[in-house]
Coordinates of C-alpha atoms in Angstrom, one line a residue:
Chain A
M916 CA 133.7 109.9 78.6
M917 CA 134.6 106.5 77.1
A918 CA 131.2 106.6 75.3
A919 CA 132.0 110.1 73.7
M920 CA 135.6 108.7 72.7
Q921 CA 133.9 106.1 70.7
D922 CA 131.6 108.6 69.1
M923 CA 133.8 109.2 66.3
A924 CA 133.1 110.2 62.7
T925 CA 130.8 108.0 60.7
P926 CA 131.8 107.7 56.9
A927 CA 128.5 109.1 56.2
R928 CA 129.3 112.3 57.9
A929 CA 132.7 112.5 56.6
A930 CA 131.1 112.3 53.0
A931 CA 128.5 114.7 53.8
N932 CA 131.5 117.2 54.7
M933 CA 133.4 116.5 51.4
E934 CA 131.7 119.5 49.7
T935 CA 132.6 121.9 52.4
M936 CA 136.1 121.0 52.7
A937 CA 138.6 123.5 51.4
E938 CA 142.0 123.3 49.9
V939 CA 144.5 126.0 50.6
R940 CA 147.3 126.8 48.4
I941 CA 150.1 128.8 49.6
E942 CA 152.5 129.6 46.7
G943 CA 155.8 131.6 46.9
V944 CA 154.6 133.4 49.9
S945 CA 157.2 136.0 51.2
K946 CA 156.8 138.6 53.9
S947 CA 159.3 141.0 55.7
Y948 CA 158.9 143.6 58.3
T949 CA 160.7 147.0 58.7
I950 CA 161.9 147.9 62.0
G951 CA 163.6 151.0 62.2
P952 CA 166.1 150.8 59.6
I953 CA 166.4 146.9 59.6
R954 CA 164.4 145.0 57.1
E955 CA 163.9 141.5 58.3
L956 CA 162.8 138.8 56.0
V957 CA 160.2 136.5 57.9
L958 CA 158.8 134.2 55.3
D959 CA 161.0 133.5 52.3
Q960 CA 159.1 131.8 49.3
C961 CA 157.0 129.3 51.3
S962 CA 155.0 127.1 49.0
L963 CA 152.6 124.7 50.8
T964 CA 149.2 122.8 50.1
L965 CA 146.9 122.1 52.7
A966 CA 145.0 119.2 51.7
P967 CA 140.9 119.1 52.0
G968 CA 140.2 117.5 55.2
K969 CA 143.6 117.1 56.4
L970 CA 145.2 118.0 59.4
T971 CA 148.7 119.8 58.6
V972 CA 150.8 120.4 61.4
L973 CA 153.5 123.2 61.0
I974 CA 156.6 122.8 63.2
G975 CA 159.8 124.9 63.6
P976 CA 161.8 126.7 66.0
S977 CA 160.1 129.8 67.7
G978 CA 160.5 133.0 65.8
C979 CA 160.6 131.3 62.3
G980 CA 157.4 133.1 60.9
K981 CA 154.9 130.3 61.7
S982 CA 152.4 132.9 63.3
T983 CA 152.9 135.3 60.4
L984 CA 151.8 132.4 58.1
I985 CA 148.8 132.1 60.3
N986 CA 147.9 135.8 60.2
I987 CA 148.2 135.8 56.5
L988 CA 146.0 132.8 56.1
G989 CA 143.6 134.3 58.7
G990 CA 143.3 137.5 56.6
Y991 CA 145.0 139.7 59.2
E992 CA 148.1 140.4 57.3
R993 CA 149.0 140.4 53.5
A994 CA 151.9 138.7 52.1
D995 CA 154.5 141.0 50.3
D996 CA 154.8 138.3 47.5
G997 CA 153.4 135.1 46.3
S998 CA 149.4 134.1 46.4
V999 CA 147.3 132.5 49.0
T1000 CA 143.9 130.9 47.8
L1001 CA 141.2 128.9 49.6
D1002 CA 139.6 126.8 46.9
G1003 CA 141.0 129.0 44.3
Q1004 CA 139.6 132.4 45.8
P1005 CA 142.2 134.7 47.0
I1006 CA 142.2 135.4 50.8
S1007 CA 141.5 139.0 51.8
G1008 CA 140.8 140.1 55.4
P1009 CA 139.3 138.0 58.1
S1010 CA 136.3 135.8 57.5
S1011 CA 134.3 133.2 59.5
D1012 CA 134.9 130.6 57.1
R1013 CA 138.7 130.7 58.3
L1014 CA 138.8 130.6 61.8
V1015 CA 141.9 131.3 64.0
V1016 CA 142.6 130.0 67.5
F1017 CA 145.4 132.1 68.9
Q1018 CA 148.0 131.4 71.7
E1019 CA 146.4 133.7 74.0
T1020 CA 142.9 132.8 75.2
A1021 CA 140.3 135.3 73.7
L1022 CA 137.0 134.1 75.1
F1023 CA 134.9 137.0 75.9
P1024 CA 135.1 137.5 79.7
W1025 CA 131.7 139.2 79.8
M1026 CA 130.1 136.0 78.3
T1027 CA 129.3 132.7 79.9
T1028 CA 130.8 129.6 78.1
Y1029 CA 127.7 128.8 76.3
Q1030 CA 127.2 132.6 75.1
N1031 CA 130.7 132.4 73.9
I1032 CA 130.3 129.3 72.0
V1033 CA 127.2 130.3 70.2
Y1034 CA 128.5 133.8 69.6
G1035 CA 129.6 133.1 65.9
P1036 CA 126.1 131.7 64.7
L1037 CA 124.3 134.5 66.7
V1038 CA 126.1 137.3 64.8
Q1039 CA 126.2 135.8 61.5
R1040 CA 122.5 135.2 61.7
Q1041 CA 122.4 132.3 59.1
R1042 CA 121.5 129.4 61.1
D1043 CA 118.3 128.3 63.1
M1044 CA 119.4 129.1 66.7
K1045 CA 117.4 126.1 68.0
Q1046 CA 119.6 123.9 66.0
V1047 CA 122.8 126.0 67.1
E1048 CA 121.6 125.5 70.7
V1049 CA 121.5 121.6 70.1
E1050 CA 125.0 121.7 68.5
A1051 CA 126.3 123.8 71.4
G1052 CA 125.0 121.2 73.8
R1053 CA 126.7 118.3 72.0
L1054 CA 130.1 120.4 71.7
L1055 CA 130.0 121.3 75.4
D1056 CA 129.5 117.6 76.1
K1057 CA 132.2 116.6 73.9
V1058 CA 134.9 118.9 75.3
G1059 CA 133.8 118.2 79.0
L1060 CA 132.3 121.4 79.8
K1061 CA 128.9 120.5 80.2
D1062 CA 128.6 121.5 83.9
F1063 CA 130.3 124.9 83.0
R1064 CA 128.0 126.1 80.5
D1065 CA 126.8 129.1 82.5
K1066 CA 130.2 130.1 84.1
Y1067 CA 132.4 132.9 83.2
P1068 CA 135.8 132.3 81.5
S1069 CA 137.4 133.7 84.9
Q1070 CA 135.9 130.6 86.5
L1071 CA 137.5 128.2 84.2
S1072 CA 141.0 126.8 84.3
G1073 CA 143.4 127.3 81.5
G1074 CA 142.6 124.0 79.8
M1075 CA 138.8 124.4 80.1
Q1076 CA 139.1 127.9 78.5
R1077 CA 141.2 126.3 75.6
R1078 CA 138.5 123.7 75.1
A1079 CA 135.8 126.4 75.3
E1080 CA 137.6 128.3 72.6
L1081 CA 138.0 125.2 70.4
A1082 CA 134.2 124.5 70.8
R1083 CA 133.6 128.4 70.0
A1084 CA 135.6 127.9 66.7
M1085 CA 134.2 124.5 65.7
I1086 CA 130.5 125.4 66.0
N1087 CA 131.0 127.6 62.8
N1088 CA 131.9 124.8 60.7
P1089 CA 134.8 126.9 59.2
R1090 CA 136.2 125.5 55.9
L1091 CA 139.7 125.9 57.4
M1092 CA 140.8 126.0 61.0
L1093 CA 144.1 127.7 62.0
L1094 CA 145.4 127.0 65.3
D1095 CA 148.4 129.1 66.4
E1096 CA 150.1 127.1 69.4
P1097 CA 146.9 126.8 70.9
F1098 CA 148.1 124.6 73.9
R1099 CA 151.3 126.6 74.7
G1100 CA 151.4 127.4 78.5
L1101 CA 149.5 124.7 79.6
D1102 CA 151.1 122.0 82.0
A1103 CA 152.0 118.6 80.3
M1104 CA 149.2 116.6 81.6
T1105 CA 146.6 119.2 80.6
R1106 CA 148.3 119.5 77.1
E1107 CA 147.8 115.9 76.7
L1108 CA 144.2 115.9 77.4
M1109 CA 143.7 118.7 75.3
Q1110 CA 145.4 117.0 72.3
E1111 CA 142.9 114.2 72.7
Y1112 CA 140.0 116.5 73.0
F1113 CA 141.1 118.3 69.9
L1114 CA 141.5 114.9 68.1
R1115 CA 138.2 113.9 68.9
L1116 CA 136.6 117.2 67.6
Y1117 CA 138.8 117.1 64.4
E1118 CA 138.2 113.4 63.7
D1119 CA 134.5 114.0 64.0
K1120 CA 134.4 117.0 61.6
R1121 CA 137.1 116.4 59.5
Q1122 CA 137.8 120.2 58.7
T1123 CA 141.0 121.3 56.8
V1124 CA 143.3 122.3 59.5
L1125 CA 146.5 124.0 60.0
F1126 CA 148.1 123.6 63.4
V1127 CA 151.1 125.5 64.4
T1128 CA 153.3 124.2 67.3
S1129 CA 156.9 124.0 68.6
E1130 CA 156.5 120.5 70.3
I1131 CA 157.6 117.6 68.3
D1132 CA 155.5 115.0 70.1
E1133 CA 152.4 117.0 69.7
A1134 CA 153.2 117.5 66.1
I1135 CA 153.5 114.0 65.0
F1136 CA 150.6 112.9 67.5
L1137 CA 148.2 115.2 65.6
A1138 CA 149.4 115.4 61.9
D1139 CA 148.4 113.8 58.8
T1140 CA 151.1 116.0 57.3
L1141 CA 154.0 117.5 59.1
V1142 CA 155.6 120.4 57.6
L1143 CA 159.0 121.4 59.0
M1144 CA 160.0 125.0 58.7
S1145 CA 163.7 126.6 59.1
N1146 CA 164.5 129.5 60.9
K1147 CA 165.1 133.0 59.8
P1148 CA 164.1 133.4 57.1
G1149 CA 161.2 130.9 57.6
R1150 CA 161.5 128.4 54.6
I1151 CA 159.7 125.3 54.4
I1152 CA 162.1 122.4 54.4
K1153 CA 160.5 119.3 54.3
S1154 CA 156.8 117.9 54.4
M1155 CA 156.3 114.4 55.7
E1156 CA 153.1 112.2 55.7
I1157 CA 152.4 110.6 58.9
T1158 CA 150.3 107.7 58.2
L1159 CA 149.6 106.6 62.0
P1160 CA 146.0 105.1 61.9
R1161 CA 143.0 107.2 63.2
P1162 CA 141.5 107.5 65.8
R1163 CA 144.7 108.2 67.6
V1164 CA 145.2 107.2 71.1
A1165 CA 148.0 108.2 73.7
S1166 CA 149.6 104.6 73.6
L1167 CA 150.6 105.4 70.0
L1168 CA 153.5 107.5 71.4
M1169 CA 155.3 104.2 72.3
S1170 CA 154.7 102.5 69.0
P1171 CA 157.9 101.8 66.7
E1172 CA 156.4 104.0 63.7
Y1173 CA 156.1 106.8 65.9
L1174 CA 159.5 106.9 66.8
R1175 CA 160.6 106.4 63.3
Y1176 CA 158.8 109.7 62.3
K1177 CA 160.2 111.5 65.3
D1178 CA 163.8 110.5 64.6
E1179 CA 163.5 111.5 61.1
A1180 CA 161.7 114.9 62.0
L1181 CA 164.3 115.5 64.7
E1182 CA 167.3 114.7 62.4
I1183 CA 166.1 117.6 60.2
L1184 CA 165.3 119.9 62.9
H1185 CA 168.3 119.7 64.6
E1186 CA 170.3 121.3 62.0
E1187 CA 167.8 124.2 62.0
A1188 CA 167.6 124.1 65.8
M1189 CA 171.6 124.5 66.0
K1190 CA 171.4 127.6 63.9
A1191 CA 168.5 129.0 66.1
F1192 CA 170.0 127.9 69.3
A1193 CA 173.2 130.2 68.4
G1194 CA 170.7 133.0 68.5
G1195 CA 169.5 132.0 72.0
S1196 CA 165.9 130.5 71.3
Q1197 CA 164.6 128.4 74.0
A1198 CA 162.5 126.1 71.8
A1199 CA 165.7 125.5 69.8
A1200 CA 167.4 124.5 72.8
D1201 CA 164.4 122.1 73.9
F1202 CA 165.0 120.6 70.5
V1203 CA 168.6 120.1 70.9
E1204 CA 167.9 118.4 74.0
A1205 CA 165.2 116.1 72.7
Y1206 CA 167.4 115.2 70.0
D1207 CA 170.3 114.3 72.2
K1208 CA 167.9 112.2 74.3
R1209 CA 166.4 110.1 71.5
D1210 CA 168.5 107.0 71.6
A1211 CA 168.5 107.0 75.4
Chain B
M1164 CA 116.0 115.5 87.2
S1165 CA 113.7 114.2 89.9
G1166 CA 111.6 116.3 92.1
A1167 CA 113.6 115.5 95.4
A1168 CA 116.9 116.4 93.6
L1169 CA 115.5 119.6 92.2
I1170 CA 114.5 120.6 96.0
A1171 CA 117.9 119.6 97.2
R1172 CA 119.6 121.7 94.5
Q1173 CA 117.4 124.7 95.3
S1174 CA 118.0 124.5 99.0
S1175 CA 121.8 124.4 98.6
S1176 CA 121.6 128.0 97.3
R1177 CA 119.6 129.1 100.2
T1178 CA 120.5 129.9 103.7
A1179 CA 118.8 128.2 106.8
T1180 CA 116.5 131.4 107.0
G1181 CA 115.4 130.8 103.4
Q1182 CA 117.0 133.8 102.0
P1183 CA 118.6 133.2 98.5
V1184 CA 122.4 133.4 98.6
G1185 CA 123.9 136.8 97.2
S1186 CA 120.5 138.7 98.0
L1187 CA 121.0 142.1 99.5
S1188 CA 119.8 141.0 102.9
W1189 CA 121.9 138.0 102.8
R1190 CA 125.0 140.1 102.1
F1191 CA 124.1 142.4 104.8
Q1192 CA 123.9 139.6 107.2
Q1193 CA 127.3 138.3 106.1
A1194 CA 128.8 141.8 106.6
L1195 CA 127.4 141.8 110.1
K1196 CA 129.3 138.5 110.9
S1197 CA 132.7 140.3 110.0
P1198 CA 134.3 142.8 112.1
V1199 CA 134.4 145.4 109.3
P1200 CA 131.1 147.4 110.1
Y1201 CA 132.1 147.5 113.9
L1202 CA 135.5 148.8 113.1
G1203 CA 133.9 151.5 110.9
L1204 CA 131.4 152.5 113.5
L1205 CA 134.4 152.8 116.0
G1206 CA 136.4 155.0 113.7
I1207 CA 133.4 157.3 113.3
L1208 CA 132.9 157.3 117.1
L1209 CA 136.6 158.2 117.6
F1210 CA 136.1 161.2 115.2
G1211 CA 132.9 162.2 117.0
I1212 CA 134.9 162.3 120.3
F1213 CA 137.6 164.3 118.8
W1214 CA 135.3 166.7 117.5
F1215 CA 133.5 167.0 120.9
L1216 CA 136.8 167.5 122.6
T1217 CA 138.0 170.3 120.5
T1218 CA 134.7 172.1 120.1
E1219 CA 132.6 171.6 123.2
Y1220 CA 134.9 170.4 126.0
L1221 CA 138.4 171.8 125.5
K1222 CA 137.1 174.8 123.5
L1223 CA 140.5 175.3 121.6
P1224 CA 141.2 178.7 120.0
R1225 CA 139.9 178.8 116.4
F1226 CA 137.6 175.9 117.3
E1227 CA 135.4 177.5 119.8
K1228 CA 133.1 179.1 117.3
L1229 CA 132.4 175.8 115.7
P1230 CA 129.3 173.8 116.5
G1231 CA 130.0 170.9 118.4
P1232 CA 128.6 167.4 118.0
I1233 CA 126.1 167.6 120.8
E1234 CA 124.9 171.3 119.6
V1235 CA 124.3 169.9 116.1
W1236 CA 122.5 166.9 117.1
T1237 CA 120.2 168.8 119.4
E1238 CA 119.4 171.3 116.8
F1239 CA 118.9 168.3 114.3
T1240 CA 116.5 166.3 116.4
S1241 CA 114.6 169.4 117.6
R1242 CA 110.9 169.8 117.0
D1243 CA 111.4 173.4 117.2
P1244 CA 114.8 174.1 115.9
T1245 CA 116.5 177.4 116.8
Y1246 CA 117.6 178.1 113.3
G1247 CA 114.6 176.7 111.6
T1248 CA 116.3 173.5 110.3
S1249 CA 115.9 170.0 111.4
M1250 CA 114.7 166.6 110.8
Y1251 CA 111.2 167.7 111.7
T1252 CA 111.0 170.8 109.1
P1253 CA 109.9 170.3 105.5
E1254 CA 112.4 173.0 104.6
Y1255 CA 115.3 170.4 105.3
Y1256 CA 113.9 167.8 102.8
K1257 CA 113.2 170.4 100.2
H1258 CA 116.8 171.5 100.1
I1259 CA 117.8 167.8 99.9
A1260 CA 115.2 167.5 97.1
W1261 CA 116.3 170.4 95.1
S1262 CA 119.7 169.5 95.3
S1263 CA 119.2 165.7 94.5
L1264 CA 116.9 166.8 91.4
R1265 CA 119.7 169.0 89.9
V1266 CA 122.4 166.4 90.4
L1267 CA 120.1 163.8 88.8
I1268 CA 119.4 165.8 85.8
A1269 CA 123.2 166.9 85.4
F1270 CA 124.5 163.5 86.0
G1271 CA 121.8 162.0 83.8
L1272 CA 122.9 164.4 80.9
A1273 CA 126.6 163.4 81.7
T1274 CA 125.9 159.7 81.4
V1275 CA 123.5 159.9 78.3
L1276 CA 125.9 162.2 76.4
G1277 CA 129.5 161.3 77.7
V1278 CA 129.4 157.7 77.7
P1279 CA 128.3 157.1 74.2
L1280 CA 130.7 160.0 73.1
G1281 CA 133.6 158.1 75.1
L1282 CA 132.9 154.8 73.7
F1283 CA 132.9 156.2 70.3
M1284 CA 136.2 158.0 70.9
G1285 CA 137.8 154.9 72.1
W1286 CA 136.5 152.7 69.3
K1287 CA 137.0 155.1 66.3
R1288 CA 140.8 156.3 66.2
T1289 CA 140.0 159.3 63.8
F1290 CA 137.1 160.6 65.7
K1291 CA 139.3 160.7 68.8
D1292 CA 141.8 162.7 66.8
Y1293 CA 139.2 165.3 66.3
T1294 CA 137.7 165.5 69.7
F1295 CA 140.4 164.5 72.1
P1296 CA 142.8 167.7 72.1
I1297 CA 139.5 170.0 72.7
I1298 CA 138.5 167.9 75.7
E1299 CA 142.0 167.7 77.1
V1300 CA 142.1 171.5 76.9
L1301 CA 138.6 172.2 78.5
R1302 CA 138.9 169.5 81.1
P1303 CA 141.6 171.2 83.4
I1304 CA 139.6 174.4 83.6
P1305 CA 138.0 174.4 87.2
V1306 CA 134.4 174.3 87.0
L1307 CA 134.2 177.5 89.1
A1308 CA 136.0 179.3 86.3
W1309 CA 132.8 178.6 84.2
V1310 CA 130.4 180.3 86.5
P1311 CA 130.3 183.7 84.6
L1312 CA 130.2 182.1 81.0
A1313 CA 127.4 179.6 82.6
I1314 CA 125.4 182.4 83.9
L1315 CA 125.7 184.6 80.6
M1316 CA 125.1 181.4 78.4
M1317 CA 122.2 179.8 80.3
P1318 CA 118.8 181.2 80.9
G1319 CA 117.1 181.4 84.1
R1320 CA 118.6 180.5 87.6
E1321 CA 118.4 176.6 87.3
A1322 CA 120.2 176.1 84.0
P1323 CA 123.7 177.5 85.0
I1324 CA 123.5 175.6 88.2
I1325 CA 122.9 172.4 86.5
F1326 CA 125.2 173.1 83.6
L1327 CA 128.2 173.5 85.9
A1328 CA 127.4 170.2 87.6
F1329 CA 126.9 168.5 84.2
L1330 CA 130.1 170.0 82.8
A1331 CA 132.3 168.4 85.8
A1332 CA 130.6 165.0 85.5
F1333 CA 130.6 165.0 81.7
F1334 CA 134.7 164.8 81.5
A1335 CA 134.6 162.0 83.8
T1336 CA 132.1 159.8 82.2
T1337 CA 133.5 160.5 78.7
L1338 CA 137.3 160.1 79.5
N1339 CA 136.6 156.9 81.4
A1340 CA 134.5 155.4 78.8
M1341 CA 137.1 156.2 76.3
L1342 CA 139.9 154.6 78.4
G1343 CA 137.5 151.8 79.0
V1344 CA 137.4 150.8 75.2
E1345 CA 141.1 151.5 74.9
S1346 CA 141.7 149.0 77.6
I1347 CA 140.0 146.1 75.7
D1348 CA 142.6 143.6 74.6
E1349 CA 143.0 143.6 70.7
S1350 CA 142.6 139.7 70.8
Y1351 CA 138.8 140.3 71.5
F1352 CA 138.5 142.3 68.3
R1353 CA 140.2 139.9 66.4
A1354 CA 138.1 136.9 67.7
A1355 CA 134.8 138.9 67.1
R1356 CA 135.9 139.8 63.7
C1357 CA 137.0 136.4 62.6
L1358 CA 133.7 134.9 64.1
G1359 CA 131.7 137.1 61.7
S1360 CA 130.6 140.1 63.5
S1361 CA 129.6 143.3 61.8
P1362 CA 131.0 146.6 63.0
W1363 CA 127.6 147.4 64.8
Q1364 CA 127.7 144.0 66.6
I1365 CA 131.5 144.6 67.7
F1366 CA 130.3 147.8 69.1
K1367 CA 127.2 146.2 71.1
R1368 CA 128.9 142.9 72.2
V1369 CA 132.6 143.7 72.5
V1370 CA 133.2 147.4 73.0
V1371 CA 130.2 148.0 75.3
P1372 CA 130.7 145.1 77.7
G1373 CA 134.3 145.4 77.6
A1374 CA 134.5 149.1 78.7
M1375 CA 131.7 148.5 81.1
P1376 CA 134.0 148.5 84.2
D1377 CA 135.6 151.5 83.4
V1378 CA 132.4 153.1 82.2
F1379 CA 131.2 152.5 85.9
T1380 CA 134.3 154.0 87.4
G1381 CA 133.6 156.9 85.4
L1382 CA 130.1 157.3 86.7
Q1383 CA 131.2 156.9 90.3
I1384 CA 133.5 159.8 89.6
G1385 CA 131.2 161.6 87.7
V1386 CA 128.6 161.7 90.3
G1387 CA 131.3 162.7 93.0
V1388 CA 132.2 165.8 91.0
A1389 CA 128.5 166.5 90.0
W1390 CA 127.8 166.9 93.8
F1391 CA 131.0 169.0 94.3
S1392 CA 130.4 171.3 91.5
L1393 CA 126.7 171.7 92.3
V1394 CA 127.5 172.8 95.9
A1395 CA 129.8 175.2 94.7
A1396 CA 127.2 176.5 92.2
E1397 CA 124.4 176.7 94.5
M1398 CA 126.6 178.8 96.8
V1399 CA 127.3 181.3 94.0
S1400 CA 123.7 181.5 92.6
G1401 CA 121.1 179.4 94.3
E1402 CA 118.0 179.9 96.2
H1403 CA 117.3 176.5 97.4
G1404 CA 119.7 173.3 97.9
L1405 CA 122.1 172.2 100.3
G1406 CA 125.0 174.2 99.0
F1407 CA 122.7 177.3 99.4
L1408 CA 121.8 176.3 102.7
I1409 CA 125.5 176.1 103.7
W1410 CA 126.1 179.5 102.5
D1411 CA 122.9 180.9 103.8
S1412 CA 123.6 179.7 107.0
Y1413 CA 127.1 181.0 107.2
V1414 CA 125.9 184.7 106.4
L1415 CA 123.2 184.4 108.9
S1416 CA 125.7 182.9 111.3
Q1417 CA 123.4 179.8 111.9
Y1418 CA 126.4 177.6 112.5
P1419 CA 124.9 174.2 113.6
V1420 CA 122.8 174.1 110.3
I1421 CA 126.2 174.3 108.1
V1422 CA 127.2 171.1 109.8
I1423 CA 123.8 169.5 109.3
A1424 CA 123.8 170.4 105.6
M1425 CA 127.5 169.3 105.3
V1426 CA 126.7 165.7 107.0
T1427 CA 123.5 165.4 104.8
L1428 CA 125.7 166.0 101.7
G1429 CA 128.2 163.3 102.7
L1430 CA 125.4 160.7 103.5
V1431 CA 123.2 161.6 100.0
G1432 CA 126.5 161.8 98.1
Y1433 CA 127.3 158.0 99.6
V1434 CA 123.7 156.9 98.6
Y1435 CA 124.3 158.0 95.3
S1436 CA 127.7 156.1 94.8
A1437 CA 126.2 153.1 96.4
I1438 CA 123.3 152.8 94.0
I1439 CA 125.7 153.2 91.0
R1440 CA 127.8 150.5 92.5
A1441 CA 125.0 148.2 93.0
V1442 CA 123.8 148.9 89.4
G1443 CA 127.2 148.1 88.1
R1444 CA 127.4 145.0 90.3
M1445 CA 124.2 143.7 88.7
L1446 CA 125.5 144.4 85.1
M1447 CA 128.8 143.0 85.4
G1448 CA 128.3 139.5 87.3
W1449 CA 131.3 138.5 85.3
T1450 CA 134.0 140.7 87.0
A1451 CA 133.1 139.9 90.4
R1452 CA 133.1 136.2 90.2
T1453 CA 136.2 134.5 91.0
Q1454 CA 137.5 130.6 90.1
A1455 CA 134.6 128.1 91.0

């Protein structure tokens, strides 16, 4: 495992990926839903740029429209207002150059881990399958599922399923990866491991990533840019550059810089959380609790 | 991997007697180690005793005309049966063959037409909007109500019988295939689309395998109702087959033959279901396996 940990991105590989790296511009995006007679504004004039090859983490209380933004970027939904472009091209409809990893596991239960991972290249028919096979083997190794290559998803644990799903997305070399609270519902230990697995994959490939979470530690640990979102309607309130060194390791969570970032983010989120808390949000309650504990 | 390790790995998936784990004979041996088959046999035995007591020993009113188990068994195993049907007469097997062949054709048609139709109905909303109402109205009509129309519509003697068996099975296979597709979680379609699948690939790799468990439930039900309607149809207008044999024996007061035919129907029906279950298990390894 240590050997794999050290197998990080070489500068050459990062350079080779430069041309495929995508910039996403989200400009003045609004979206509202009509439920019966009530019209609720979910996203209000959101503007955000995802820098090429950077990992942007979007954090905010639950129900603040983060998933809606992912759905718009994924092409599953359309914005009412504003524009969303990938390298200048407007986004319309789902596509394999923008891969989404959703909260719930969507591994095909009738395929083995390996069959799931090679699914994308298999149906896109644009790559040599021999080469894909090699790459799949490498990814399986990287996410620690080598021995589970021929198992079905029902035979994998929750964490393994998430890793398989990450590998299934990564193998397509998408220009943009969208992750919607992918580690939600995993226990704390597994979650930490998953973050490390994910970083290992990211630091290897350096694709443009938008990662949505409601966990502050996860957010800062992963992010190049941390974007804070407000609640109802969802607005972008602040964007923070996280300049912690990469590759990131768990011990970073103890460093003073890390704690400074956390303090700053919590300060801003606290205000928002109090509002959401009044509305009964559990994630907001967690924020408030974390905020109160920060000096302890 | 070294040769020794390879051998060790292979032997771990074999039993002491050298049969691969999971093979039919292995499963059979495992089953014999559990109490399940013995409990089943005991149940059958108790039923046999009840049957014997009511008909042959106590001769209860309304039961005394019925053939008892000993009478049936004697007739069935006789080389010179009183009523002309036993395990030694070719007639017996001819009836089985006729009925089996009819069910095979009817059920085969119901599968070949019903499953794709059902899959398509489940997949394409508009197609379902056109087809579902008519199917829902036709489905509750009992198969026997179709007998006159079947005879008017279909040429010859065989076609109406097969048509009736087909009709019953067709609704079961179609509707279950449709429900199977509808039960597939939306997230699989989303994932397939975002991984770059064409509609045809979604059909082939998501719709078909995802619906497979329900398709096989439909086939199980389908083959059951095919037998059910076949016997009814054979009673009305047949000259061979187990349904015909039952009715004919009733008319000629050859009561033990009725029971022979009934038990045979039960056994043949069971074999058909077992075959479908086995095929289903073979095709859907992913549903049977649990956490490793």
